[in-house]
Every structure is written in C-alpha cells, then in structure tokens.
Short mmCIF file of C-alpha atoms and ligand atoms in Angstrom, two decimals:
data_model
loop_
_atom_site.label_atom_id
_atom_site.label_comp_id
_atom_site.label_asym_id
_atom_site.label_seq_id
_atom_site.Cartn_x
_atom_site.Cartn_y
_atom_site.Cartn_z
CA UNK A 1 0.57 105.29 20.14
CA UNK A 2 -2.38 107.60 19.51
CA UNK A 3 -3.17 108.57 16.03
CA UNK A 4 -3.34 112.23 15.54
CA UNK A 5 -3.74 114.63 12.58
CA UNK A 6 -2.70 118.12 12.27
CA UNK A 7 -3.18 120.06 9.07
CA UNK A 8 -4.21 123.51 7.94
CA UNK A 9 -4.48 126.40 5.65
CA UNK A 10 -3.20 129.99 5.41
CA UNK A 11 -5.97 132.56 5.52
CA UNK A 12 -4.74 134.38 2.49
CA UNK A 13 -7.88 133.93 0.60
CA UNK A 14 -10.86 131.65 0.38
CA UNK A 15 -10.11 128.13 -0.34
CA UNK A 16 -10.01 126.65 -3.88
CA UNK A 17 -10.62 123.18 -5.52
CA UNK A 18 -6.79 122.67 -5.33
CA UNK A 19 -7.07 122.64 -1.51
CA UNK A 20 -10.22 120.55 -1.80
CA UNK A 21 -8.59 117.66 -3.76
CA UNK A 22 -5.09 118.07 -2.23
CA UNK A 23 -6.17 117.95 1.39
CA UNK A 24 -9.64 119.00 2.43
CA UNK A 25 -11.54 116.10 0.89
CA UNK A 26 -9.21 113.62 2.53
CA UNK A 27 -9.61 115.32 5.91
CA UNK A 28 -13.34 114.82 5.74
CA UNK A 29 -12.85 111.07 4.88
CA UNK A 30 -10.33 110.62 7.69
CA UNK A 31 -12.70 112.41 10.07
CA UNK A 32 -15.54 110.05 9.05
CA UNK A 33 -13.26 107.01 9.24
CA UNK A 34 -13.15 107.25 12.96
CA UNK A 35 -9.66 105.90 12.82
CA UNK A 36 -7.98 108.99 14.47
CA UNK A 37 -7.88 109.85 18.11
CA UNK A 38 -7.82 113.52 17.48
CA UNK A 39 -7.85 115.77 14.41
CA UNK A 40 -6.66 119.37 14.66
CA UNK A 41 -7.24 121.79 11.71
CA UNK A 42 -5.35 125.09 11.93
CA UNK A 43 -6.03 128.35 10.37
CA UNK A 44 -2.44 129.50 9.91
CA UNK A 45 -2.72 133.22 10.35
CA UNK A 46 0.74 133.79 11.84
CA UNK A 47 2.29 131.90 9.00
CA UNK A 48 0.26 133.94 6.57
CA UNK A 49 1.69 137.08 8.06
CA UNK A 50 5.28 136.00 7.28
CA UNK A 51 4.66 137.10 3.68
CA UNK A 52 1.63 139.39 4.21
CA UNK A 53 2.89 141.39 7.18
CA UNK A 54 1.94 144.54 5.57
CA UNK A 55 -1.48 143.42 4.87
CA UNK A 56 -3.01 142.23 8.17
CA UNK A 57 -6.45 143.21 6.92
CA UNK A 58 -6.25 140.43 4.28
CA UNK A 59 -5.48 137.77 6.88
CA UNK A 60 -8.16 139.03 9.27
CA UNK A 61 -10.86 139.03 6.65
CA UNK A 62 -10.11 135.50 5.64
CA UNK A 63 -10.26 133.80 9.02
CA UNK A 64 -13.98 133.23 8.89
CA UNK A 65 -13.93 132.62 5.11
CA UNK A 66 -11.61 129.70 5.63
CA UNK A 67 -13.67 128.42 8.73
CA UNK A 68 -16.83 128.57 6.43
CA UNK A 69 -15.00 126.61 3.66
CA UNK A 70 -14.03 123.94 6.21
CA UNK A 71 -17.65 123.54 7.44
CA UNK A 72 -19.00 123.74 3.98
CA UNK A 73 -16.82 120.72 2.95
CA UNK A 74 -18.11 118.69 5.88
CA UNK A 75 -15.55 119.07 8.70
CA UNK A 76 -17.46 118.69 11.80
CA UNK A 77 -16.50 120.66 14.86
CA UNK A 78 -17.92 117.96 17.09
CA UNK A 79 -15.28 115.56 15.69
CA UNK A 80 -12.31 117.86 14.85
CA UNK A 81 -10.72 120.81 16.55
CA UNK A 82 -10.63 123.91 14.39
CA UNK A 83 -8.42 126.62 15.72
CA UNK A 84 -6.47 129.84 14.94
CA UNK A 85 -2.73 129.62 15.14
CA UNK A 86 -2.04 133.01 16.73
CA UNK A 87 -4.43 132.08 19.52
CA UNK A 88 -1.93 129.41 20.63
CA UNK A 89 1.15 131.34 21.67
CA UNK A 90 2.84 128.13 22.83
CA UNK A 91 3.56 127.46 19.20
CA UNK A 92 5.85 130.57 19.01
CA UNK A 93 7.76 129.44 22.03
CA UNK A 94 8.26 126.03 20.56
CA UNK A 95 9.45 127.53 17.27
CA UNK A 96 11.99 129.58 19.33
CA UNK A 97 13.60 126.45 20.69
CA UNK A 98 13.60 124.66 17.29
CA UNK A 99 15.52 127.53 15.76
CA UNK A 100 18.59 126.31 17.50
CA UNK A 101 18.29 122.91 15.73
CA UNK A 102 18.26 124.09 12.08
CA UNK A 103 21.07 125.85 10.10
CA UNK A 104 20.57 128.71 7.76
CA UNK A 105 21.82 126.74 4.76
CA UNK A 106 19.36 123.98 5.53
CA UNK A 107 16.47 126.54 5.44
CA UNK A 108 17.75 128.03 2.16
CA UNK A 109 17.87 124.60 0.54
CA UNK A 110 14.11 123.94 1.04
CA UNK A 111 12.81 123.71 -2.63
CA UNK A 112 9.32 125.00 -1.75
CA UNK A 113 10.59 127.93 0.18
CA UNK A 114 13.07 128.64 -2.72
CA UNK A 115 10.21 128.72 -5.25
CA UNK A 116 7.99 130.82 -3.00
CA UNK A 117 10.88 133.39 -2.40
CA UNK A 118 11.08 133.74 -6.18
CA UNK A 119 7.35 134.12 -6.69
CA UNK A 120 7.13 136.77 -4.02
CA UNK A 121 10.21 138.73 -5.30
CA UNK A 122 11.99 138.34 -1.94
CA UNK A 123 15.32 137.31 -3.47
CA UNK A 124 17.22 140.48 -2.48
CA UNK A 125 15.69 140.80 0.98
CA UNK A 126 14.03 137.77 2.56
CA UNK A 127 12.12 138.51 5.76
CA UNK A 128 13.59 136.30 8.58
CA UNK A 129 10.11 135.30 9.59
CA UNK A 130 9.35 133.89 6.05
CA UNK A 131 12.56 131.99 5.82
CA UNK A 132 11.79 130.57 9.26
CA UNK A 133 8.28 129.33 8.40
CA UNK A 134 9.25 125.69 7.99
CA UNK A 135 10.54 125.66 11.53
CA UNK A 136 7.30 127.29 12.75
CA UNK A 137 5.38 124.63 10.74
CA UNK A 138 7.36 121.96 12.53
CA UNK A 139 6.27 123.52 15.86
CA UNK A 140 2.60 123.37 14.75
CA UNK A 141 2.78 119.74 13.81
CA UNK A 142 4.74 118.50 16.77
CA UNK A 143 2.83 120.56 19.35
CA UNK A 144 -0.17 118.37 18.75
CA UNK A 145 2.02 115.13 18.60
CA UNK A 146 0.73 114.64 15.10
CA UNK A 147 1.34 111.33 13.51
CA UNK A 148 -0.20 112.16 10.11
CA UNK A 149 -0.26 115.31 8.12
CA UNK A 150 -2.58 115.24 5.03
CA UNK A 151 -1.17 117.71 2.56
CA UNK A 152 -0.55 118.54 -1.16
CA UNK A 153 2.88 117.67 -2.75
CA UNK A 154 4.30 121.16 -2.14
CA UNK A 155 4.30 120.47 1.56
CA UNK A 156 6.60 117.45 1.49
CA UNK A 157 9.79 119.49 2.11
CA UNK A 158 8.14 120.91 5.25
CA UNK A 159 7.31 117.45 6.67
CA UNK A 160 10.85 116.40 6.01
CA UNK A 161 12.14 119.37 7.84
CA UNK A 162 9.91 118.54 10.73
CA UNK A 163 11.06 115.02 10.90
CA UNK A 164 14.78 116.18 11.05
CA UNK A 165 13.89 118.58 13.90
CA UNK A 166 12.14 115.75 15.84
CA UNK A 167 15.05 113.40 15.43
CA UNK A 168 17.52 116.15 16.51
CA UNK A 169 15.42 117.22 19.45
CA UNK A 170 14.89 113.65 20.55
CA UNK A 171 18.54 112.73 20.34
CA UNK A 172 19.73 115.62 22.37
CA UNK A 173 17.05 115.99 24.98
CA UNK A 174 15.33 112.55 25.03
CA UNK A 175 12.39 110.93 23.34
CA UNK A 176 9.63 113.63 23.63
CA UNK A 177 8.49 114.41 20.20
CA UNK A 178 6.56 112.39 17.66
CA UNK A 179 7.81 111.94 14.03
CA UNK A 180 4.96 112.71 11.62
CA UNK A 181 4.24 111.27 8.11
CA UNK A 182 2.82 113.09 5.29
CA UNK A 183 -0.36 111.76 3.68
CA UNK A 184 -0.56 112.60 -0.01
CA UNK A 185 -3.63 112.12 -2.14
CA UNK A 186 -3.32 108.80 -3.94
CA UNK A 187 -4.47 110.28 -7.18
CA UNK A 188 -1.47 112.14 -8.68
CA UNK A 189 -3.60 114.79 -10.35
CA UNK A 190 -4.80 115.83 -6.82
CA UNK A 191 -1.24 116.23 -5.40
CA UNK A 192 -0.71 119.54 -7.16
CA UNK A 193 -3.76 120.63 -9.13
CA UNK A 194 -2.63 123.19 -11.74
CA UNK A 195 -4.23 126.60 -12.10
CA UNK A 196 -6.95 127.42 -14.65
CA UNK A 197 -4.23 129.24 -16.58
CA UNK A 198 -2.22 126.01 -16.98
CA UNK A 199 0.38 127.12 -14.45
CA UNK A 200 1.94 124.30 -12.32
CA UNK A 201 -0.18 125.08 -9.16
CA UNK A 202 -3.44 126.54 -8.37
CA UNK A 203 -2.65 129.06 -5.69
CA UNK A 204 -4.35 131.87 -4.00
CA UNK A 205 -1.29 134.03 -4.55
CA UNK A 206 -1.43 133.42 -8.39
CA UNK A 207 -5.06 134.25 -8.94
CA UNK A 208 -5.73 131.24 -11.12
CA UNK A 209 -8.29 129.52 -8.84
CA UNK A 210 -11.76 128.08 -8.80
CA UNK A 211 -12.92 128.89 -5.36
CA UNK A 212 -15.30 126.62 -3.33
CA UNK A 213 -17.43 129.75 -2.85
CA UNK A 214 -17.63 130.69 -6.53
CA UNK A 215 -21.21 130.93 -7.96
CA UNK A 216 -22.13 128.37 -10.56
CA UNK A 217 -21.92 130.97 -13.29
CA UNK A 218 -18.44 132.10 -12.23
CA UNK A 219 -17.22 128.46 -12.21
CA UNK A 220 -18.81 127.99 -15.73
CA UNK A 221 -16.89 131.01 -17.03
CA UNK A 222 -13.67 129.94 -15.52
CA UNK A 223 -14.04 126.46 -17.00
CA UNK A 224 -14.88 127.74 -20.43
CA UNK A 225 -11.89 129.94 -20.58
CA UNK A 226 -9.47 127.25 -19.21
CA UNK A 227 -6.11 126.55 -20.67
CA UNK A 228 -6.10 123.45 -22.99
CA UNK A 229 -3.83 122.48 -25.82
CA UNK A 230 -2.91 125.61 -27.73
CA UNK A 231 -2.28 123.63 -30.99
CA UNK A 232 -5.78 122.03 -30.87
CA UNK A 233 -7.46 124.68 -33.07
CA UNK A 234 -10.05 122.82 -35.11
CA UNK A 235 -12.22 120.16 -33.74
CA UNK A 236 -10.75 117.67 -36.20
CA UNK A 237 -7.17 118.44 -34.98
CA UNK A 238 -5.67 115.72 -32.73
CA UNK A 239 -5.25 117.04 -29.16
CA UNK A 240 -2.57 116.65 -26.59
CA UNK A 241 -3.28 115.60 -23.01
CA UNK A 242 -0.01 116.58 -21.30
CA UNK A 243 -0.33 119.99 -19.66
CA UNK A 244 -3.95 120.09 -20.71
CA UNK A 245 -5.61 121.40 -17.64
CA UNK A 246 -9.20 120.38 -18.54
CA UNK A 247 -8.05 116.72 -18.63
CA UNK A 248 -6.03 117.11 -15.45
CA UNK A 249 -9.18 118.37 -13.63
CA UNK A 250 -11.09 115.48 -15.13
CA UNK A 251 -8.46 113.17 -13.68
CA UNK A 252 -8.87 114.75 -10.32
CA UNK A 253 -12.71 114.97 -10.15
CA UNK A 254 -14.43 112.61 -12.80
CA UNK A 255 -15.88 109.25 -11.91
CA UNK A 256 -17.30 106.65 -14.23
CA UNK A 257 -20.84 107.43 -13.13
CA UNK A 258 -20.43 110.95 -14.53
CA UNK A 259 -20.35 109.56 -18.02
CA UNK A 260 -23.55 107.56 -17.66
CA UNK A 261 -25.18 110.75 -16.32
CA UNK A 262 -23.77 113.44 -18.76
CA UNK A 263 -21.85 111.84 -21.59
CA UNK A 264 -23.24 108.39 -22.19
CA UNK A 265 -21.65 108.14 -25.66
CA UNK A 266 -18.35 107.54 -23.88
CA UNK A 267 -17.80 104.66 -21.45
CA UNK A 268 -15.14 106.26 -19.38
CA UNK A 269 -12.32 108.86 -19.20
CA UNK A 270 -9.98 106.70 -21.16
CA UNK A 271 -12.41 106.56 -24.08
CA UNK A 272 -12.82 110.39 -24.00
CA UNK A 273 -9.05 110.88 -23.95
CA UNK A 274 -8.57 108.51 -26.83
CA UNK A 275 -11.02 110.41 -28.96
CA UNK A 276 -9.45 113.74 -28.05
CA UNK A 277 -5.99 112.48 -29.04
CA UNK A 278 -7.23 111.02 -32.25
CA UNK A 279 -8.92 114.26 -33.33
CA UNK A 280 -12.68 115.03 -33.77
CA UNK A 281 -13.53 116.10 -30.25
CA UNK A 282 -13.74 119.86 -29.53
CA UNK A 283 -12.64 121.61 -26.31
CA UNK A 284 -16.07 123.08 -25.72
CA UNK A 285 -17.74 119.66 -25.35
CA UNK A 286 -15.01 118.52 -22.90
CA UNK A 287 -15.30 121.74 -20.93
CA UNK A 288 -19.07 121.58 -20.72
CA UNK A 289 -18.64 118.10 -19.31
CA UNK A 290 -16.04 119.16 -16.83
CA UNK A 291 -18.39 121.94 -15.68
CA UNK A 292 -21.10 119.43 -14.87
CA UNK A 293 -18.61 117.11 -13.12
CA UNK A 294 -17.38 120.12 -10.90
CA UNK A 295 -21.00 121.26 -10.22
CA UNK A 296 -21.84 117.85 -8.86
CA UNK A 297 -19.19 118.31 -6.26
CA UNK A 298 -19.41 122.03 -5.61
CA UNK A 299 -23.14 122.61 -5.55
CA UNK A 300 -23.71 120.94 -2.17
CA UNK A 301 -20.61 122.64 -0.78
CA UNK A 302 -21.90 126.07 -1.82
CA UNK A 303 -25.30 125.44 -0.25
CA UNK A 304 -23.84 124.46 3.05
CA UNK A 305 -21.50 127.38 3.03
CA UNK A 306 -24.44 129.71 2.60
CA UNK A 307 -26.25 128.11 5.48
CA UNK A 308 -23.27 128.48 7.85
CA UNK A 309 -22.67 132.04 6.77
CA UNK A 310 -26.16 132.67 8.12
CA UNK A 311 -25.01 131.47 11.56
CA UNK A 312 -21.72 133.22 11.69
CA UNK A 313 -21.87 133.90 15.39
CA UNK A 314 -21.81 130.19 16.06
CA UNK A 315 -18.81 129.74 13.69
CA UNK A 316 -16.93 132.39 15.64
CA UNK A 317 -17.62 130.68 19.01
CA UNK A 318 -16.67 127.35 17.53
CA UNK A 319 -13.22 128.88 16.57
CA UNK A 320 -12.78 130.32 19.95
CA UNK A 321 -13.53 127.05 21.73
CA UNK A 322 -11.30 125.16 19.32
CA UNK A 323 -8.39 127.46 19.95
CA UNK A 324 -8.82 126.89 23.71
CA UNK A 325 -8.76 123.15 23.28
CA UNK A 326 -5.68 123.49 20.99
CA UNK A 327 -3.94 125.63 23.46
CA UNK A 328 -4.21 123.09 26.27
CA UNK A 329 -2.68 120.39 24.13
CA UNK A 330 0.21 122.64 22.87
CA UNK A 331 0.91 123.72 26.47
CA UNK A 332 1.14 120.15 27.49
CA UNK A 333 3.74 119.28 24.89
CA UNK A 334 5.66 122.51 25.63
CA UNK A 335 5.78 121.55 29.26
CA UNK A 336 7.21 118.02 28.39
CA UNK A 337 9.84 119.68 26.07
CA UNK A 338 10.94 122.13 28.72
CA UNK A 339 11.29 119.37 31.31
CA UNK A 340 13.33 117.39 28.84
CA UNK A 341 15.50 120.52 28.20
CA UNK A 342 15.85 121.03 31.88
CA UNK A 343 14.62 124.60 31.69
CA UNK A 344 11.51 124.01 33.77
CA UNK A 345 13.18 125.62 36.81
CA UNK A 346 10.01 126.47 38.77
CA UNK A 347 8.38 123.04 38.37
CA UNK A 348 11.57 121.13 38.93
CA UNK A 349 12.00 120.02 42.57
CA UNK A 350 15.58 118.98 41.88
CA UNK A 351 16.65 122.40 40.76
CA UNK A 352 17.59 123.71 44.26
CA UNK A 353 18.77 120.35 45.39
CA UNK A 354 21.30 120.24 42.62
CA UNK A 355 22.57 123.70 43.65
CA UNK A 356 22.84 122.69 47.24
CA UNK A 357 24.57 119.38 46.31
CA UNK A 358 27.39 121.19 44.43
CA UNK A 359 30.88 120.46 45.78
P1 ATP B 401 -0.73 130.63 -0.64
O1 ATP B 401 -0.58 130.96 -2.13
O2 ATP B 401 -1.07 131.67 0.26
O3 ATP B 401 0.51 129.85 -0.20
P2 ATP B 401 -2.02 128.16 -1.24
O4 ATP B 401 -2.99 128.24 -2.23
O5 ATP B 401 -0.73 127.58 -1.63
O6 ATP B 401 -1.85 129.59 -0.61
P3 ATP B 401 -1.97 126.99 1.30
O7 ATP B 401 -2.84 127.55 2.45
O8 ATP B 401 -0.50 127.38 1.33
O9 ATP B 401 -2.63 127.34 -0.01
O10 ATP B 401 -2.03 125.40 1.39
C1 ATP B 401 -2.97 124.69 2.14
C2 ATP B 401 -2.99 123.16 1.79
O11 ATP B 401 -3.59 122.97 0.49
C3 ATP B 401 -1.62 122.52 1.85
O12 ATP B 401 -1.70 121.23 2.29
C4 ATP B 401 -1.25 122.46 0.33
O13 ATP B 401 -0.35 121.36 0.00
C5 ATP B 401 -2.67 122.25 -0.33
N1 ATP B 401 -2.72 122.83 -1.62
C6 ATP B 401 -2.66 124.17 -1.94
N2 ATP B 401 -2.70 124.29 -3.24
C7 ATP B 401 -2.79 123.06 -3.90
C8 ATP B 401 -2.97 122.57 -5.15
N3 ATP B 401 -3.02 123.39 -6.18
N4 ATP B 401 -3.16 121.28 -5.41
C9 ATP B 401 -3.09 120.36 -4.30
N5 ATP B 401 -2.97 120.77 -3.03
C10 ATP B 401 -2.81 122.09 -2.78
MG1 MG B 402 1.03 127.76 -0.05
#
C-alpha cells in the first residue's frame, strides 16, 4: 500500500509556534525522509468558513500568509503538494455522501467540537456547517487515500471520526477507502503547546500566540511577559514547573547544545529545573534563555519567509498548480466511491442492461 500524508491548517491567521512543534516541523522531517509516496498539505479555507462565514476577508487574507509559513518552515513544493481546499469541489461531494453515515449525536459527542462550540459561544445556535466539519475533514483525509495524518492532540477525535466513516463506508459499499492513522509528536509538550497566557492551547482564535512571522523584538516581548508560576515572587522562592509555560516551551524547543551555547553553568534542562524548584533562580534569567532558544529556531524561518514574500507571484502559481494536482487525485477517489455506491450511471455499462434484464 502506498504511504500518503494529508494534513493542513485553517487560514484563520498566520501560523504560530504551536503549529510548528505540533505538526509543521514533523511534516518537514517526513518530507525529507523520503518514506512517503505523496504528501498533501491543505489550506483549509472551506473549513475556516464554518466558523468565520461572516468574515470571508479574514480567510482570504490568510491564504498566502499560511503558504508563506509553509515555505518558510522548509516545505518544498517540488516534494509536497500544497493546495487550497475550496479549489477541490470533489471534497464537498464526498462530504455529502459521508453525512449519511454519521449520526447527530455522534457529532455532538466529539470533545474537540464541544470545546470549540463553547469557545465560540455557539451553544444556543450551532451552524450546521460547523457541527459537520469533522465529516468534511474525513472527506479531506480519505479523498487523498491518506495513511498518515501528522497533527496535534486536539485533532485525535477527528481522526477517530474519519476511521469510523471509513469502516462504515467499506462495510456497506465495499473496500474502497483507506483508514488513516494520526501521527502525534513524540514529545508530549509539543502535542498541545499552551498559550503565552498559560491557557491550555496556543490558538489563533485565543490571541495567545507567538507567530512564526513575528519580529525578534516582538518574540522577546512576548517571552518576557509570559505566564510562569504566580507564587514565584522573589528569586529565592522555590518555583513550580507544573503549568509553568516557560518550562513547557523549553521542554518543546530546548536541546542540550543550547546550554553549552547560552547557559553553560547548567548541564541540561533537568539541572535548570531542579534549581528553579529549589529556589534561587529568577524568571527573567530563564525567559532570556528561552528567548535565545526560540530565536535559534525562528531566525532562519523568518529570513526564508521574507525571501518568499518577495516572490509572491511564484507562491500564488505554486498554490494554483498544487490545487490542480490535488483535484485530480480527489476526483479519482470520488469516481471509485461512486462506482462502489452504484451511482455512476453514465459510466456504468451495466446500468441499461440491468434495466432491460428485469422480469
Ligand atoms: P483555530 O483557532 O482557527 O482553530 P488553531 O490555532 O487551532 O486555529 P488549526 O489550523 O486549527 O490551528 O490547527 C492546525 C494544526 O496545528 C492541527 O494539526 C493542530 O492539531 C495543530 N495545532 C494547533 N495548535 C496547536 C498547539 N497549540 N499545539 C500543538 N499543535 C497545535
Ligand atoms: Mg483549531
């Protein structure tokens, strides 16, 4: 069986370091590993509209921003197909058939959707399209026969929903669809990076992000005002690590070599943590260190982003071409699905024969 990746992001804002550690960085490694037959990266504009339908301008203005973030991180359009969801209308048609295979109560049970409904204040009137987005996501994944979906932890319920749809479709209509697996970051701090405010998830919608495109000075300011341990007031006070965002970010980004380079008095992160817990280590020192660690990673990304922004016409053409490639693949899957469902009347030589053979 071919090994295929499908993953993507909603163009609801520029991408942040949560996306980077949760999914983007892994995508680049997988791209470079050469282990996959095809990698599709989708800019999910139709999905973004499910909760931003009144604000199409926001979605429109972020298509190229997200594409630039991809290229800046090292995704290479020669090796991956980057495309725009709404440019592949087959995905909508696939969604329509999947809607028959999922119950309303199953959708309402999805924990991520539940949390998002609450966050968006949709409790009293949920747009049908929003509630439906896990089904549409199943269409996105299966249209490309994806075997692997590299995502953050919040997406696990979506992958589970997709697997259920695949099993149901295949058991009713025959083995057509591929069941995908989620691929989570192995480092647990990366599975759901918290916001700079200490909230459970860094998210575009919560405004608690460090963006990949942020200038160095902006990043420094955000780091210096980050949430730590509110009871750690004097340097001499013992500090807590649980819920301390600065240390969670260090867990996500820091490597041993960073100590040799920027903080040689400590051997590694464990030693720094031990000192913080014992007391005698101030937040400012740890934050300055974190800022350097982040800069090591972000500086080259920022530079590449600027370079691609200067060639935006090429980026636009790349998206157009990628969308055409994606469309061909989705159309191929849809054709197989319709044949299995026996609704391909005009390609089906048996259709009239069956009519004529009736008793
Ligand atoms: P929105 O608020 O519009 O939903 P978002 O910040 O949640 O935006 P998405 O586009 O929904 O971003 O998510 C894209 C991918 O990035 C998904 O695979 C998701 O799991 C991952 N991701 C998003 N935020 C984080 C995070 N804080 N930590 C780890 N992974 C994340
Ligand atoms: Mg999200």
